[in-house]
Coordinates of C-alpha atoms in Angstrom, one line a residue:
X1 CA 33.0 -27.8 -4.3
X2 CA 32.1 -27.4 -0.4
X3 CA 28.4 -27.0 -0.6
X4 CA 27.3 -23.9 1.6
X5 CA 25.1 -24.0 4.9
X6 CA 21.8 -22.8 4.7
X7 CA 23.2 -19.5 6.8
X8 CA 26.2 -19.5 4.9
X9 CA 24.2 -19.3 2.4
X10 CA 21.8 -16.3 3.5
X11 CA 24.0 -14.9 5.8
X12 CA 26.8 -11.6 5.4
X13 CA 29.8 -13.5 4.5
X14 CA 32.0 -13.5 1.3
X15 CA 29.4 -15.7 0.1
X16 CA 26.2 -15.0 1.8
X17 CA 23.2 -13.3 -0.1
X18 CA 22.4 -11.2 3.2
X19 CA 22.9 -8.1 2.8
X20 CA 21.0 -8.4 -1.1
X21 CA 18.0 -10.1 0.4
X22 CA 18.0 -6.9 3.2
X23 CA 18.4 -4.5 0.0
X24 CA 15.9 -5.7 -1.8
X25 CA 13.4 -6.2 1.7
X26 CA 14.4 -2.3 2.2
X27 CA 12.8 -1.9 -1.2
X28 CA 10.1 -3.7 -0.9
X29 CA 8.9 -1.7 2.1
X30 CA 9.5 1.8 0.3
X31 CA 7.3 0.5 -2.6
X32 CA 5.0 -0.8 0.1
X33 CA 4.8 3.3 2.0
X34 CA 4.9 5.2 -1.6
X35 CA 1.9 2.8 -3.1
X36 CA -0.4 3.1 0.4
X37 CA 0.8 6.4 1.0
X38 CA -0.8 7.6 -2.5
X39 CA -3.7 5.1 -1.7
X40 CA -4.3 6.8 1.0
X41 CA -5.0 10.2 -1.1
X42 CA -6.9 9.0 -3.9
X43 CA -9.0 6.8 -1.0
X44 CA -9.7 10.0 0.5
X45 CA -10.9 11.6 -2.0
X46 CA -12.7 9.0 -4.0
X47 CA -14.7 8.2 -0.5
X48 CA -15.4 11.7 -0.2
X49 CA -17.3 11.6 -3.8
X50 CA -19.0 8.4 -2.9
X51 CA -20.8 10.5 0.4
X52 CA -21.1 13.5 -0.9
X53 CA -24.2 14.8 -3.1
X54 CA -23.0 15.5 -6.4
X55 CA -24.7 12.3 -8.3
X56 CA -22.4 12.4 -10.9
X57 CA -19.3 12.5 -8.8
X58 CA -20.6 9.7 -6.5
X59 CA -21.6 7.2 -10.5
X60 CA -17.7 8.4 -11.4
X61 CA -16.7 7.1 -8.0
X62 CA -18.3 3.8 -7.5
X63 CA -17.5 3.0 -11.0
X64 CA -13.7 3.8 -9.7
X65 CA -13.9 1.0 -6.8
X66 CA -15.6 -1.1 -9.4
X67 CA -13.1 -1.3 -11.8
X68 CA -10.1 -1.2 -9.8
X69 CA -11.5 -4.5 -7.7
X70 CA -12.8 -6.0 -10.5
X71 CA -9.0 -5.9 -12.5
X72 CA -6.5 -8.6 -11.1
X73 CA -3.7 -6.2 -10.1
X74 CA -1.0 -7.5 -11.9
X75 CA -2.8 -6.7 -15.0
X76 CA -3.4 -3.2 -13.9
X77 CA 0.7 -3.2 -13.3
X78 CA 1.1 -4.4 -17.0
X79 CA -0.7 -1.2 -17.9
X80 CA 1.1 1.4 -16.4
X81 CA 4.6 0.6 -16.8
X82 CA 3.6 -0.4 -20.9
X83 CA 1.0 2.0 -21.4
X84 CA 3.0 4.9 -19.2
X85 CA 5.6 3.8 -21.7
X86 CA 4.1 4.0 -24.7
X87 CA 2.4 7.5 -23.6
X88 CA 6.2 9.3 -23.0
X89 CA 7.5 6.7 -26.3
X90 CA 4.5 9.6 -28.3
X91 CA 6.0 12.8 -26.2
X92 CA 9.7 12.1 -26.9
X93 CA 8.8 10.9 -30.7
X94 CA 8.1 14.6 -30.5
X95 CA 11.3 16.0 -29.9
X96 CA 13.1 13.6 -32.0
X97 CA 13.3 10.8 -29.6
X98 CA 13.2 7.2 -30.9
X99 CA 13.4 3.3 -29.5
X100 CA 11.4 2.7 -26.4
X101 CA 11.4 4.9 -23.0
X102 CA 10.4 2.8 -20.1
X103 CA 8.8 4.4 -16.8
X104 CA 10.8 4.0 -13.4
X105 CA 10.0 0.6 -12.1
X106 CA 9.6 2.0 -8.7
X107 CA 7.5 4.7 -9.8
X108 CA 4.9 2.6 -12.0
X109 CA 5.1 0.3 -8.8
X110 CA 4.1 3.0 -6.5
X111 CA 1.5 4.9 -8.6
X112 CA 0.0 1.1 -9.6
X113 CA 0.3 -0.1 -6.1
X114 CA -1.4 3.1 -5.0
X115 CA -4.4 3.3 -7.7
X116 CA -5.5 -0.5 -6.5
X117 CA -5.2 -0.2 -2.9
X118 CA -6.9 3.6 -3.7
X119 CA -10.2 1.5 -4.4
X120 CA -9.5 -0.6 -1.3
X121 CA -9.3 2.9 0.7
X122 CA -12.1 4.5 -0.3
X123 CA -14.2 1.7 1.3
X124 CA -12.9 1.6 4.2
X125 CA -12.6 5.8 4.7
X126 CA -16.8 5.8 3.6
X127 CA -17.8 2.9 6.0
X128 CA -15.5 4.8 8.8
X129 CA -17.6 7.6 8.0
X130 CA -20.7 6.5 8.4
X131 CA -19.8 5.6 12.3
X132 CA -19.3 8.8 13.1
X133 CA -21.7 10.5 15.2
X134 CA -24.7 12.4 12.8
X135 CA -25.3 14.4 16.3
X136 CA -21.9 16.2 16.4
X137 CA -21.9 16.7 13.2
X138 CA -25.1 18.9 13.4
X139 CA -23.9 20.2 16.1
X140 CA -21.3 21.8 14.6
X141 CA -23.7 23.0 11.8
X142 CA -25.8 24.0 14.4
X143 CA -23.0 26.6 15.7
X144 CA -21.6 27.8 12.1
X145 CA -18.8 26.2 11.8
X146 CA -16.9 26.3 9.0
X147 CA -16.8 23.0 7.1
X148 CA -13.3 23.1 6.4
X149 CA -13.2 23.5 10.6
X150 CA -15.9 20.6 10.9
X151 CA -14.1 18.5 8.6
X152 CA -10.4 19.1 10.6
X153 CA -11.8 19.2 14.4
X154 CA -14.7 17.1 14.1
X155 CA -14.6 14.3 11.4
X156 CA -11.1 13.6 10.5
X157 CA -9.9 12.2 13.9
X158 CA -12.9 9.8 13.8
X159 CA -12.8 8.3 10.2
X160 CA -9.1 7.7 10.8
X161 CA -10.0 5.8 14.2
X162 CA -12.8 3.7 12.9
X163 CA -10.3 3.4 10.1
X164 CA -7.2 2.3 11.4
X165 CA -8.9 -1.8 11.7
X166 CA -9.2 -1.2 7.8
X167 CA -6.4 0.7 6.6
X168 CA -4.2 -2.3 8.4
X169 CA -5.8 -4.7 6.4
X170 CA -5.0 -2.9 3.5
X171 CA -0.6 -2.4 4.1
X172 CA -1.3 -6.0 4.4
X173 CA -2.8 -6.6 0.7
X174 CA -0.2 -3.7 -0.2
X175 CA 2.3 -5.6 0.8
X176 CA 1.8 -8.4 -0.9
X177 CA 0.8 -6.0 -4.3
X178 CA 4.3 -5.5 -3.9
X179 CA 5.7 -8.7 -4.8
X180 CA 4.2 -8.3 -8.2
X181 CA 6.6 -5.2 -9.2
X182 CA 9.4 -7.4 -10.3
X183 CA 7.6 -8.0 -13.3
X184 CA 9.1 -4.2 -14.2
X185 CA 12.6 -5.2 -13.0
X186 CA 12.4 -3.5 -9.9
X187 CA 14.8 -5.8 -7.9
X188 CA 12.4 -6.0 -3.7
X189 CA 12.5 -9.4 -2.5
X190 CA 10.8 -11.4 -4.6
X191 CA 13.2 -10.8 -7.3
X192 CA 16.2 -10.5 -5.4
X193 CA 15.3 -14.3 -3.8
X194 CA 13.9 -14.9 -7.5
X195 CA 18.0 -13.9 -9.2
X196 CA 19.7 -15.8 -5.8
X197 CA 17.8 -18.5 -6.2
X198 CA 19.3 -18.8 -9.8
X199 CA 22.7 -18.4 -9.0
X200 CA 23.2 -20.7 -6.7
X201 CA 20.6 -23.3 -7.5
X202 CA 19.3 -24.0 -3.9
X203 CA 15.5 -22.3 -4.7
X204 CA 13.7 -23.3 -1.6
X205 CA 16.2 -22.1 0.6
X206 CA 15.9 -18.7 -0.8
X207 CA 12.4 -18.4 -1.3
X208 CA 12.0 -19.5 2.7
X209 CA 14.0 -16.9 3.7
X210 CA 11.6 -14.5 1.5
X211 CA 9.0 -15.8 2.7
X212 CA 10.6 -15.4 6.3
X213 CA 11.7 -11.7 6.2
X214 CA 7.5 -11.2 4.3
X215 CA 6.1 -12.6 8.0
X216 CA 8.5 -10.2 10.1
X217 CA 7.5 -7.1 8.1
X218 CA 3.8 -8.4 8.4
X219 CA 4.4 -8.5 12.3
X220 CA 6.2 -5.4 12.5
X221 CA 3.5 -3.5 10.7
X222 CA 0.6 -5.6 12.5
X223 CA 2.0 -4.3 15.9
X224 CA 2.5 -0.7 14.9
X225 CA -1.0 -0.6 13.7
X226 CA -2.6 -2.3 16.8
X227 CA -0.6 -0.1 19.4
X228 CA -2.1 2.7 16.6
X229 CA -5.7 1.8 17.1
X230 CA -4.9 1.2 20.7
X231 CA -3.8 5.1 21.2
X232 CA -7.0 6.3 19.3
X233 CA -8.9 4.8 21.1
X234 CA -7.9 5.2 24.4
X235 CA -10.0 8.9 24.8
X236 CA -13.3 7.3 24.4
X237 CA -12.6 4.2 26.4
X238 CA -11.8 6.8 29.5
X239 CA -15.1 8.7 28.1
X240 CA -16.7 5.4 28.9

């Protein structure tokens, strides 16, 4: 049997794996986006706890970021997957269910990535808040502006503006962490490449293709973050 060329192998022909690889790349993007958004919510709450005046909440927030940044990301995924499955099994046993009850791989991946990235995003948001002009905050307080209104009109827009570069870096980490989700059985880009490599015995071709797709996703997302940063800074550049 004649060996397929590289382009036939990764193409969209009858023997090509192109569609499977693109589908898996879409799954990678989907789980990364969900994890990143979940991390943004967690990071915002943790950052708020870090800059707040409550000592207990601040200590808990500091402990969260220290622990999550110190534990390997793969271990966090395992803890979520097997811990969640054990919890579901215990709940199921109360209703007569028997056997192993697995947590959906996508949910496990998104939550694990969200919890881990939340620790990094919390530091990004905290650092961005410290850049916000204290004079504007004091001026808002002096005119009696409500805390929620002050957050919505003054603090949040500026924190987001200063946080965009750091969030871009965190997104790159999230994108790479999504490859670890393959251990739960989710068919994302790396796992699909592994499946194709095992089926065709052409591992180098598929892993190179996966690297190219990861770089393409990275390039596009970097461009979008740069555009967002430039757009957010337009008013400041005009003022200066």
